[in-house]
Amino acid sequence: MPREITYREALREGLDEELAFDDNVVIIGEEVAEYNGAYKVTEGLWKKWGDKRIIDAPISEAGFIGMGIGASMLGIRPVMELMFFSFAYVAFDQMMNNAATCRYMSGGLIHVPIVVRGPANGGTNVGATHSHTPENIFANMPGLKVVSPSDGYDAKGLIKSAIRDNDPVYFMESTVLYGEKCEVPSNDELEDGELVIPLGKAKVKREGADISLIAHGRAVVTSLEAAQILEEKHSIHAEVLDLRSIRPLDEQAILDTVRKTHRAVYIEENKPFCGVGAQISSMIMEQAFDDLDAPVLRITSADAPAFYSPPIEELQLPTAEEIAERALSIC
Amino acid sequence: MRGNFLKEMAEKKKSKPTAPYADDPINANLTDEEKIDMLRTLVRIRRFEQTSLKHYHSGSIGGFLHLYIGQESVAVGSISLLGDDDHVITAYRDHGHALSVGMGMDECMAELFGKKTGCSKGKGGSMHYFAPDKNYWGGHGIVGGQTPLGAGLAFALKYQGKKGCCLCYLGDGAINQGAFHEALNLAALWDLPVIFIIENNGYSMGTSQARSSAFPEEGLAARAKGYNMDWDVMEGVSLYEIRAGVQKAITRAHEESRPTLLEIKTYRHKGHSVADANAEKYRTKEEIQKYIQEHDPIDFWKHTLIEEGVITEDDYKAINKEAGDEANAAADFAIKSPFPDESEIFDDIYWEVDNNTAAGRTGRHFFHK
């Protein structure tokens, strides 16, 4: 019987294993220790690892993330939790200037092995200030890496790679996915004895030959539902490619699926203007124009701040039905 | 009548005519050689910057040039106290700190000229000098942005069980940035061995203190009270006074792992940057001249050492000439050095790419062309 755990538990296992793997790993964030995590990702870790390794921070994102960046320069590997990635904006100078550019401006003398992780999603009726999806904004900055896992298996394997990485990695999760279960093998079931997934490797989550649905984060889950609809109602076999990591980007996997199906849709819960899909569709146009049988489509959240009213906010985000319908328009 | 400056100071303080704080334990045991070394560093910083100014005006140096002239005693005095596990981080007026920690004039000058031989290979410029091998973590361009980093360096030292501290310098303008207050709170809350040193030169760029900061009569550093942090205010002309005050904070950091907020009063002779054409508009000529003539830290230290019989006027002239020659040689080195290659644009962005690791080879990292 394969082991199934939630996305939240998978992340926690990854964190716990890295705390054991390297004494320099510390977890710092609001409510991560005694409160057991605002979203319970770090539940139990303070009890197990104590005050030195798991640290409750005051509500002071610029301060504690900047502090983590400084500490990382001297060899600490801080894993900073943002209760919401929306709060990254009060730490923006630290995250964009100090984390991303110190290496460059020092001519390579410094590196910043920090992870900043937390949920980056809308769809939970918390209003615009708590619903930002800044993956495109941070991926715009050379020097940063941006990761967005869509299930627990990837979440565990990717968080371990992110912590071991020697560059700053911004790891964007989803509160909507935290409770979702999936198969995550325990270490004794694995040949290597642990689950580590390299950054920059996309994954085909469903094979198909007629159209490529390319996505990251929770949009992958929605795309898988759309692929099911396309198959059942229209006999169209959609391939679903999960980027997993936005920067570095698995360009080859994108080109491979486009060359296989000749049709591509990019789906994300990000905004459309200069969104991740804009980058990907431009890249497909530049490198696989002759392979395309139709224009590349982009499906994003509505180009508006997140609406509070629950039934209306639902309409702002991509749905499986919308994806299926738009996909049909180019098939 | 500058020779009488020391006596006048002593009279003011109603003490015997030895320099104030000369008898402080941290100063009493200084050897003549150590005192001369500090004089040499003060003069080297000044000659370096005067030379760089000349080349800035001739168009060989781009961007901004924030000169430290007039403030040299702050970096020289405080950094002279540091040991192997003590670290330094500062803002963009960083040449003085760089030379004080032992960076060479050649690499610093070449950086200003944007050359490949610069300390940051021409990628950082005047505001972004770094030397991690000398515990020097920059050189940061955003006002106040370095203060959380300073707390972080102290966090790392404490985490690793080292008996060290971090001197984190900032200007008086930075005390109104949120990041600074957040850093103060974290440092006091978590007992971090960091010493924040406000180099108070009286002006946040062109805006005087009175027009930019709300603070009590005791001084800017009194803001530390709100964070339950020790603090002190001192004059920045005398190396003795700076060393005595900063040493107390270092001892507190080393022995109790407690932070301190220090305010050292100083004055910049030049504008905010060389591009600051208003340098004589928001301050009067008379004010600037008064500080240059009566409060110049190099003059003060020179006369202190002459009155102590440690050096003669001729010794000073020799030190001055040597520093000037060194600065000119550094400029020659910079001029003769090559510019970076275009191919270097994509180096030093990702550690994993630079080191050609599996992670650095997986996926596309750069998206130009």
XYZ file of C-alpha atoms in Angstrom:
700
model
C 0.000 0.000 0.000
C 1.760 3.200 -1.139
C 2.094 5.907 1.483
C -0.126 8.967 1.068
C 0.537 12.171 2.986
C -0.579 15.759 2.618
C 1.334 18.538 0.898
C 1.774 20.127 4.327
C 3.181 16.918 5.840
C 5.451 16.403 2.877
C 6.901 19.875 3.267
C 7.372 19.300 6.982
C 9.213 16.046 6.315
C 11.494 17.845 3.897
C 12.232 20.572 6.449
C 12.776 18.055 9.226
C 15.196 16.019 7.114
C 17.216 19.097 6.185
C 17.375 20.202 9.831
C 18.941 16.813 10.506
C 21.147 16.932 7.408
C 22.828 20.283 8.153
C 23.321 21.942 11.548
C 23.325 25.348 9.885
C 19.683 25.050 8.786
C 17.404 27.255 10.889
C 13.721 27.976 10.427
C 12.641 31.539 11.190
C 9.234 33.114 10.711
C 6.089 34.392 12.309
C 4.435 31.699 14.462
C 6.660 28.905 13.162
C 7.758 27.649 16.589
C 5.520 27.678 19.643
C 2.337 28.285 17.642
C 3.303 25.362 15.380
C 2.953 27.373 12.181
C 0.135 29.607 10.976
C -0.686 26.861 8.461
C 0.829 24.075 10.552
C 3.597 23.354 8.062
C 6.172 23.479 10.876
C 4.006 21.675 13.427
C 6.120 19.749 15.915
C 9.464 21.007 14.655
C 10.061 23.400 17.579
C 9.291 20.646 20.038
C 11.776 18.385 18.289
C 14.547 20.871 17.452
C 14.187 23.571 20.114
C 14.719 27.322 20.312
C 18.025 27.450 18.506
C 16.792 25.917 15.254
C 13.134 26.982 15.099
C 12.627 30.655 15.861
C 9.470 32.719 16.199
C 10.005 36.095 14.558
C 8.154 39.295 15.345
C 5.943 40.715 12.588
C 8.906 42.338 10.917
C 9.498 40.824 7.485
C 12.083 43.334 6.262
C 13.963 42.859 9.515
C 14.000 39.096 9.827
C 14.409 38.310 6.137
C 17.231 40.844 5.916
C 18.715 39.274 9.025
C 18.512 35.864 7.376
C 20.283 37.195 4.295
C 23.094 38.577 6.450
C 23.365 35.325 8.401
C 23.479 33.293 5.179
C 26.561 35.224 4.057
C 28.386 33.730 7.043
C 27.253 30.175 6.363
C 23.870 29.856 8.054
C 21.178 28.295 5.838
C 18.041 30.137 6.931
C 14.638 28.916 5.822
C 12.372 31.899 6.297
C 8.628 31.436 6.388
C 6.396 34.179 5.066
C 2.901 33.657 6.452
C 1.764 34.821 3.008
C 4.013 35.616 0.082
C 1.958 38.811 -0.146
C 4.034 39.991 2.823
C 7.193 39.754 0.729
C 6.368 43.252 -0.410
C 7.289 44.767 2.960
C 10.651 42.981 2.641
C 11.058 43.831 -1.021
C 14.326 45.771 -0.720
C 15.919 42.920 1.200
C 14.637 40.264 -1.219
C 15.386 42.115 -4.460
C 18.447 44.188 -3.643
C 20.311 42.363 -0.928
C 19.538 38.720 -1.665
C 19.630 39.015 -5.436
C 22.468 41.412 -6.124
C 25.117 41.054 -3.391
C 26.805 38.240 -5.267
C 27.019 40.262 -8.450
C 28.106 43.503 -6.862
C 30.824 41.739 -4.904
C 32.175 40.178 -8.091
C 31.226 36.719 -6.812
C 32.815 37.013 -3.359
C 29.509 36.483 -1.550
C 26.623 34.106 -1.925
C 23.275 34.028 -0.215
C 21.976 30.500 0.444
C 18.595 31.507 1.821
C 15.146 30.015 1.251
C 12.056 32.164 1.613
C 8.947 29.999 1.562
C 5.236 30.407 2.103
C 1.896 30.340 0.342
C 1.372 32.478 -2.771
C -2.186 32.023 -3.904
C -5.609 33.564 -4.209
C -8.924 31.794 -3.980
C -9.382 31.897 -0.217
C -11.514 35.039 0.154
C -8.932 37.031 2.052
C -8.944 40.082 -0.179
C -6.348 41.519 -2.507
C -3.631 42.225 0.079
C -3.356 38.542 1.023
C -3.774 37.000 -2.422
C -0.682 38.009 -4.338
C 1.111 35.618 -6.675
C 4.523 37.257 -7.197
C 6.323 34.380 -8.943
C 6.689 36.424 -12.130
C 7.968 39.440 -10.208
C 10.735 37.539 -8.424
C 11.562 35.366 -11.434
C 12.201 38.607 -13.306
C 15.287 39.212 -11.168
C 18.507 37.462 -12.201
C 20.143 35.990 -9.122
C 16.896 34.628 -7.712
C 15.321 31.209 -8.156
C 11.578 30.658 -8.014
C 9.917 27.325 -7.309
C 6.229 26.460 -7.185
C 5.314 22.830 -6.416
C 1.861 21.523 -7.261
C 1.757 18.414 -5.052
C 3.269 16.950 -1.916
C 5.752 14.720 -3.717
C 7.290 17.684 -5.491
C 6.984 19.919 -2.429
C 9.152 17.572 -0.394
C 11.730 16.903 -3.067
C 11.991 20.525 -4.108
C 12.216 22.056 -0.619
C 15.172 19.785 0.105
C 16.933 20.934 -3.072
C 16.060 24.553 -2.329
C 17.677 24.371 1.109
C 20.822 22.722 -0.267
C 21.059 25.248 -3.094
C 23.689 27.952 -2.659
C 21.589 30.693 -4.233
C 18.472 32.428 -2.894
C 15.360 30.347 -3.615
C 11.836 31.756 -3.235
C 9.539 28.807 -2.702
C 5.876 29.476 -3.377
C 3.256 27.146 -1.974
C -0.529 27.216 -1.823
C -2.825 27.209 1.183
C -5.414 25.487 -1.006
C -3.029 22.584 -1.569
C -1.740 22.155 1.995
C -4.395 19.555 2.838
C -4.207 17.667 -0.478
C -2.864 14.131 -0.240
C -0.628 12.377 -2.679
C 1.746 9.455 -2.822
C 5.078 10.320 -1.240
C 7.316 7.328 -0.698
C 9.070 7.059 2.631
C 12.863 7.135 2.503
C 13.256 3.383 3.006
C 11.238 2.810 -0.164
C 13.663 4.939 -2.186
C 16.787 3.716 -3.886
C 18.742 6.858 -2.909
C 17.319 6.822 0.610
C 15.807 10.270 0.167
C 13.580 12.292 -2.125
C 15.474 15.177 -3.710
C 14.128 16.789 -6.882
C 16.477 19.115 -8.759
C 15.347 22.678 -9.447
C 14.901 23.337 -13.153
C 13.307 19.987 -14.035
C 9.713 20.034 -15.281
C 7.549 16.950 -15.063
C 4.915 15.504 -17.396
C 1.985 14.906 -15.064
C -0.241 13.378 -17.735
C 0.711 12.174 -21.166
C -1.211 13.118 -24.278
C -0.642 13.791 -27.948
C -3.227 16.408 -28.928
C -2.502 19.549 -26.898
C -0.092 20.659 -24.172
C -1.420 22.232 -20.999
C 1.622 23.817 -19.354
C 1.288 25.203 -15.844
C 2.835 25.739 -12.419
C 1.530 25.592 -8.874
C -2.132 24.919 -8.252
C -2.956 25.621 -11.905
C -1.412 22.203 -12.603
C -4.157 20.571 -10.548
C -6.819 22.521 -12.440
C -5.169 21.603 -15.732
C -5.252 17.908 -14.836
C -9.006 18.222 -14.235
C -9.352 19.997 -17.576
C -7.416 17.207 -19.291
C -9.873 14.715 -17.819
C -12.822 16.701 -19.212
C -11.162 16.931 -22.622
C -10.603 13.203 -22.666
C -14.032 12.164 -21.438
C -16.189 14.601 -23.348
C -14.160 15.344 -26.433
C -11.729 12.458 -26.859
C -8.874 14.950 -26.852
C -5.695 13.714 -25.187
C -4.066 16.611 -23.401
C -0.540 16.432 -22.049
C -0.040 18.285 -18.762
C 3.440 19.644 -18.065
C 4.219 20.960 -14.586
C 7.135 23.421 -14.627
C 7.753 22.941 -10.859
C 10.574 25.463 -11.085
C 10.046 28.741 -12.913
C 13.640 29.967 -12.694
C 15.695 27.967 -13.566
C 13.305 26.899 -16.296
C 13.137 23.518 -18.023
C 12.933 24.946 -21.509
C 13.650 21.606 -23.151
C 10.629 19.941 -21.549
C 8.406 22.756 -22.864
C 9.799 22.464 -26.378
C 9.485 18.667 -26.260
C 5.801 18.725 -25.397
C 5.026 21.477 -27.936
C 6.831 19.525 -30.663
C 4.797 16.488 -29.710
C 1.317 18.058 -29.637
C 1.768 21.224 -31.760
C -0.641 23.118 -29.521
C 0.063 24.843 -26.236
C -1.856 26.603 -23.490
C -0.164 28.170 -20.474
C -2.261 28.157 -17.314
C -1.416 30.052 -14.126
C -3.131 31.761 -11.208
C -0.816 34.717 -11.739
C -1.913 37.932 -13.464
C -1.589 38.148 -17.245
C 0.613 41.246 -17.723
C 4.217 40.022 -17.964
C 3.123 36.857 -16.223
C 4.995 33.554 -16.388
C 2.826 32.540 -19.354
C 3.923 35.631 -21.254
C 7.535 34.511 -20.953
C 6.739 30.919 -21.906
C 4.541 31.766 -24.898
C 7.174 34.165 -26.207
C 9.795 31.473 -25.813
C 7.629 28.921 -27.693
C 6.989 31.424 -30.461
C 10.704 32.156 -30.802
C 11.925 28.581 -30.679
C 9.094 26.386 -31.936
C 7.103 28.603 -34.277
C 7.145 26.076 -37.103
C 5.950 23.319 -34.816
C 2.787 25.178 -33.860
C -0.561 24.422 -35.461
C -2.291 27.172 -33.464
C -1.444 30.280 -31.479
C -0.257 29.758 -27.915
C -3.020 30.630 -25.455
C -2.637 31.995 -21.941
C -5.143 31.443 -19.171
C -4.539 33.476 -16.029
C -6.467 34.886 -13.128
C -8.601 37.898 -14.024
C -6.588 41.063 -14.529
C -7.961 42.645 -11.386
C -7.080 42.611 -7.682
C -8.514 39.602 -5.839
C -12.239 40.043 -5.166
C -13.302 39.280 -1.606
C -16.847 37.991 -2.299
C -16.389 34.196 -2.410
C -18.530 33.331 -5.459
C -16.995 36.182 -7.447
C -13.396 35.443 -6.513
C -13.948 31.899 -7.758
C -14.704 33.342 -11.175
C -11.400 35.243 -11.181
C -9.287 32.093 -11.151
C -8.842 29.615 -13.996
C -11.347 26.747 -13.801
C -11.122 23.318 -15.401
C -14.140 24.097 -17.555
C -12.599 27.340 -18.800
C -9.328 25.596 -19.599
C -11.140 22.816 -21.481
C -13.206 25.301 -23.435
C -10.250 27.495 -24.395
C -8.225 24.405 -25.295
C -11.004 23.219 -27.586
C -10.893 26.549 -29.409
C -7.459 25.692 -30.812
C -7.960 21.961 -31.366
C 46.780 78.391 15.560
C 45.834 74.802 15.148
C 48.758 73.696 17.286
C 46.895 74.966 20.299
C 43.779 72.970 19.513
C 44.657 70.183 21.904
C 45.391 72.589 24.733
C 42.172 74.451 24.100
C 40.242 71.188 24.140
C 41.931 70.196 27.381
C 41.167 73.550 28.949
C 37.560 73.195 27.951
C 37.436 69.842 29.684
C 39.382 71.318 32.629
C 41.870 68.520 32.699
C 45.628 68.299 32.414
C 46.937 68.861 28.906
C 46.828 65.279 27.700
C 44.235 64.390 25.129
C 40.892 63.392 26.614
C 40.414 59.600 26.779
C 44.159 59.052 26.251
C 44.254 57.399 29.653
C 41.349 55.086 28.923
C 42.612 51.495 29.300
C 42.069 50.747 25.614
C 44.263 53.738 24.691
C 46.830 53.794 27.492
C 48.660 50.750 26.176
C 48.783 51.769 22.535
C 52.326 51.640 21.218
C 53.758 54.492 19.223
C 53.743 52.250 16.195
C 50.028 51.559 16.593
C 49.298 55.266 16.930
C 51.317 56.002 13.809
C 49.547 53.178 11.957
C 46.214 54.815 12.678
C 47.550 58.164 11.471
C 48.777 56.461 8.326
C 45.334 54.907 7.702
C 43.605 58.254 8.217
C 45.933 59.937 5.759
C 45.779 57.085 3.259
C 41.967 57.312 3.170
C 42.139 61.030 2.589
C 44.756 60.873 -0.133
C 42.915 58.002 -1.796
C 39.722 60.033 -1.947
C 41.395 63.268 -3.016
C 43.015 61.358 -5.848
C 39.748 59.678 -6.788
C 38.045 63.096 -6.821
C 40.582 64.381 -9.292
C 39.902 61.457 -11.605
C 36.155 61.750 -11.114
C 36.338 65.337 -12.337
C 38.382 64.253 -15.327
C 35.636 61.800 -16.280
C 37.445 58.526 -15.596
C 35.016 57.444 -12.875
C 31.306 56.931 -13.435
C 28.216 57.170 -11.274
C 28.361 58.475 -7.755
C 31.336 59.176 -5.522
C 30.419 59.629 -1.861
C 33.489 60.980 -0.129
C 34.319 60.235 3.484
C 36.635 63.222 3.873
C 36.226 64.620 7.395
C 34.760 61.399 8.805
C 37.847 59.159 8.576
C 38.345 58.931 12.335
C 35.093 57.011 12.780
C 36.111 54.030 10.649
C 39.787 54.125 11.647
C 39.132 54.406 15.379
C 36.426 51.760 15.611
C 37.942 49.230 13.215
C 41.313 49.499 15.016
C 39.634 47.665 17.899
C 38.512 44.576 16.006
C 39.732 40.994 16.310
C 39.528 37.936 14.061
C 35.851 37.163 14.725
C 34.617 40.737 14.437
C 32.896 41.863 11.265
C 32.090 45.099 9.468
C 29.251 46.223 7.213
C 28.414 49.729 6.088
C 26.469 51.871 3.638
C 27.617 53.500 0.410
C 30.156 55.952 1.898
C 32.442 52.972 2.212
C 35.972 53.788 1.054
C 37.232 54.601 4.543
C 35.974 51.376 6.071
C 37.444 49.395 3.182
C 40.937 50.810 3.615
C 40.620 50.489 7.404
C 39.948 46.746 7.200
C 43.017 46.378 5.015
C 41.743 46.437 1.456
C 44.357 47.744 -0.939
C 44.258 51.081 -2.726
C 44.851 49.392 -6.081
C 41.768 47.182 -6.005
C 39.639 49.980 -4.542
C 40.770 52.558 -7.103
C 40.394 50.119 -10.001
C 36.818 49.456 -8.867
C 36.047 53.174 -9.150
C 37.461 53.152 -12.673
C 35.209 50.174 -13.504
C 38.155 47.910 -14.201
C 38.465 44.152 -14.170
C 41.096 44.414 -11.417
C 38.656 46.171 -9.082
C 37.686 44.559 -5.797
C 34.280 43.672 -7.290
C 35.679 43.163 -10.816
C 34.069 46.426 -11.834
C 30.578 45.201 -10.996
C 29.932 47.191 -7.849
C 31.548 50.603 -8.093
C 32.165 53.111 -5.339
C 29.186 52.139 -3.197
C 29.782 48.392 -3.273
C 33.176 47.343 -1.983
C 33.367 43.893 -0.371
C 36.146 41.820 1.214
C 34.727 38.784 3.030
C 38.308 37.535 3.631
C 38.763 40.646 5.787
C 35.339 40.259 7.439
C 34.083 43.182 5.371
C 30.561 42.689 4.005
C 30.055 45.890 2.017
C 29.343 48.622 0.845
C 25.496 48.836 0.476
C 23.670 51.306 -1.689
C 20.205 51.546 -0.184
C 19.960 53.796 2.876
C 19.399 51.600 5.931
C 19.191 48.413 3.857
C 22.389 47.034 5.397
C 21.140 47.238 8.981
C 19.203 43.942 8.992
C 22.215 42.320 7.312
C 24.398 43.547 10.170
C 22.012 41.935 12.624
C 22.228 38.771 10.514
C 26.026 38.651 10.616
C 25.777 38.961 14.398
C 23.115 36.239 14.445
C 25.479 33.915 12.574
C 28.362 34.627 14.972
C 26.168 33.882 17.951
C 24.683 30.780 16.318
C 28.168 29.454 15.597
C 29.284 30.140 19.165
C 31.940 32.671 18.197
C 32.972 35.472 20.509
C 32.690 38.137 17.860
C 30.596 41.120 16.952
C 29.468 43.076 13.934
C 30.028 46.793 13.545
C 27.166 48.019 11.385
C 27.625 51.612 10.220
C 24.893 53.884 8.953
C 24.399 57.571 8.338
C 22.111 59.828 10.329
C 19.643 59.793 7.437
C 19.220 56.023 7.768
C 17.715 56.243 11.226
C 14.367 57.099 9.699
C 14.185 53.935 7.610
C 11.894 51.164 8.776
C 14.490 48.449 8.192
C 16.766 50.139 10.762
C 14.082 50.038 13.440
C 13.278 46.431 12.642
C 16.961 45.581 12.923
C 17.215 47.351 16.293
C 14.233 45.437 17.624
C 15.569 42.065 16.461
C 19.056 42.797 17.818
C 17.732 43.710 21.255
C 15.065 40.983 21.302
C 17.485 38.210 20.346
C 20.586 39.525 22.153
C 22.639 39.868 18.995
C 26.263 41.044 19.275
C 25.874 43.926 16.845
C 26.942 47.545 17.285
C 25.051 50.024 15.156
C 27.173 53.112 14.626
C 25.369 56.201 13.395
C 27.936 58.381 11.688
C 26.124 61.616 12.303
C 27.421 64.184 9.847
C 24.402 66.381 10.348
C 22.752 66.034 6.977
C 20.697 63.374 5.218
C 21.957 64.370 1.822
C 20.832 68.010 1.721
C 18.316 67.917 4.536
C 19.529 68.899 7.973
C 18.848 66.776 11.006
C 16.380 69.307 12.362
C 14.390 69.016 9.164
C 14.508 65.197 8.920
C 14.478 63.594 12.359
C 12.453 63.880 15.518
C 14.674 63.120 18.493
C 15.248 64.127 22.094
C 17.950 66.527 23.242
C 20.252 63.672 24.254
C 20.722 62.732 20.623
C 19.701 60.383 17.856
C 21.026 57.308 19.627
C 18.543 57.871 22.440
C 16.044 56.144 20.172
C 17.642 52.952 21.487
C 15.819 53.463 24.785
C 12.605 52.344 23.129
C 14.268 49.038 22.314
C 15.808 48.549 25.737
C 19.226 48.803 24.142
C 22.385 50.418 25.497
C 23.438 53.555 23.685
C 25.980 56.333 23.739
C 26.775 59.579 21.961
C 30.317 60.737 21.354
C 32.334 63.294 19.477
C 34.071 61.900 16.435
C 37.162 64.069 16.143
C 39.442 62.138 18.463
C 40.474 58.538 17.860
C 40.931 58.215 21.624
C 37.334 59.149 22.311
C 35.972 56.917 19.556
C 38.066 53.952 20.677
C 37.064 54.370 24.314
C 33.354 54.543 23.477
C 33.275 51.788 20.863
C 35.351 49.446 23.031
C 32.661 49.517 25.722
C 30.128 48.407 23.144
C 32.452 45.694 21.824
C 32.994 44.365 25.342
C 29.225 44.331 25.850
C 28.792 42.401 22.599
C 31.589 39.939 23.363
C 30.831 39.346 27.029
C 27.045 39.741 27.215
C 25.991 39.268 23.592
C 24.124 42.545 23.805
C 23.752 45.141 21.041
C 24.538 48.859 21.312
C 23.467 51.911 19.357
C 26.242 54.492 19.114
C 26.099 57.946 17.637
C 29.401 59.466 16.625
C 29.252 63.133 15.706
C 31.284 63.928 12.657
C 31.231 66.139 9.593
C 31.723 65.592 5.903
C 33.794 68.278 4.262
C 32.414 67.577 0.806
C 28.885 67.220 -0.514
C 26.662 64.150 -0.099
C 28.275 62.918 -3.282
C 30.495 64.752 -5.691
C 27.380 65.371 -7.750
C 25.932 67.325 -4.799
C 26.202 70.810 -6.249
C 24.286 72.233 -3.319
C 26.927 71.315 -0.770
C 27.389 74.961 0.104
C 23.739 75.930 -0.085
C 22.161 73.836 2.650
C 25.179 74.570 4.854
C 27.042 77.866 5.052
C 30.596 78.303 3.853
C 31.449 79.473 7.351
C 30.131 76.254 8.877
C 32.108 74.097 6.475
C 35.291 76.108 7.022
C 34.873 75.965 10.783
C 34.744 72.165 10.730
C 37.629 71.889 8.307
C 39.816 74.204 10.354
C 38.849 73.275 13.882
C 37.455 69.755 13.809
C 39.450 67.907 11.228
C 40.212 64.467 12.684
C 43.496 64.103 10.823
C 44.741 67.461 12.072
C 43.654 66.558 15.548
C 45.412 63.193 15.577
C 48.542 64.641 13.992
C 48.782 67.323 16.681
C 48.013 64.839 19.402
C 50.909 62.674 18.277
C 53.246 65.651 17.874
C 52.399 66.898 21.376
C 52.917 63.421 22.743
C 56.288 63.365 21.064
C 55.370 60.321 18.993
C 56.001 62.032 15.646
C 57.476 65.238 14.302
C 56.053 67.500 11.645
C 58.559 65.960 9.231
C 57.319 62.451 10.043
C 53.830 63.616 9.196
C 54.988 65.085 5.914
C 56.646 61.787 5.039
C 53.473 59.821 5.858
C 51.439 62.252 3.800
C 53.788 62.012 0.838
C 53.894 58.251 1.005
C 50.085 58.069 1.026
C 49.860 60.506 -1.866
C 52.356 58.447 -3.864
C 50.433 55.274 -3.065
C 47.171 56.865 -4.246
C 48.759 58.094 -7.455
C 50.233 54.656 -8.079
C 46.778 53.159 -7.483
C 45.319 55.536 -10.057
C 48.041 54.496 -12.521
C 47.231 50.875 -11.803
C 43.552 51.570 -12.404
C 44.187 53.455 -15.618
C 46.409 50.694 -16.975
C 44.028 47.903 -15.984
C 41.692 46.465 -18.602
C 37.951 46.885 -18.534
C 35.986 43.696 -17.808
C 35.140 41.480 -20.767
C 31.600 41.486 -22.060
C 31.543 37.767 -21.325
C 31.715 38.563 -17.593
C 28.181 39.992 -17.627
C 26.779 36.561 -16.819
C 29.324 35.573 -14.174
C 28.707 36.016 -10.455
C 24.908 35.857 -10.641
C 24.290 32.285 -9.468
C 26.805 30.446 -7.284
C 25.661 27.127 -8.710
C 26.219 28.283 -12.303
C 29.626 29.829 -11.539
C 30.723 26.586 -9.901
C 29.300 24.464 -12.702
C 27.447 22.196 -10.296
C 24.646 19.834 -11.284
C 22.186 22.431 -9.989
C 23.888 25.115 -12.054
C 23.614 22.960 -15.195
C 19.948 22.068 -14.733
C 17.378 24.251 -16.481
C 17.801 27.630 -18.091
C 19.025 30.373 -15.775
C 19.334 33.314 -18.166
C 16.795 34.565 -20.682
C 18.463 37.191 -22.833
C 18.475 36.674 -26.610
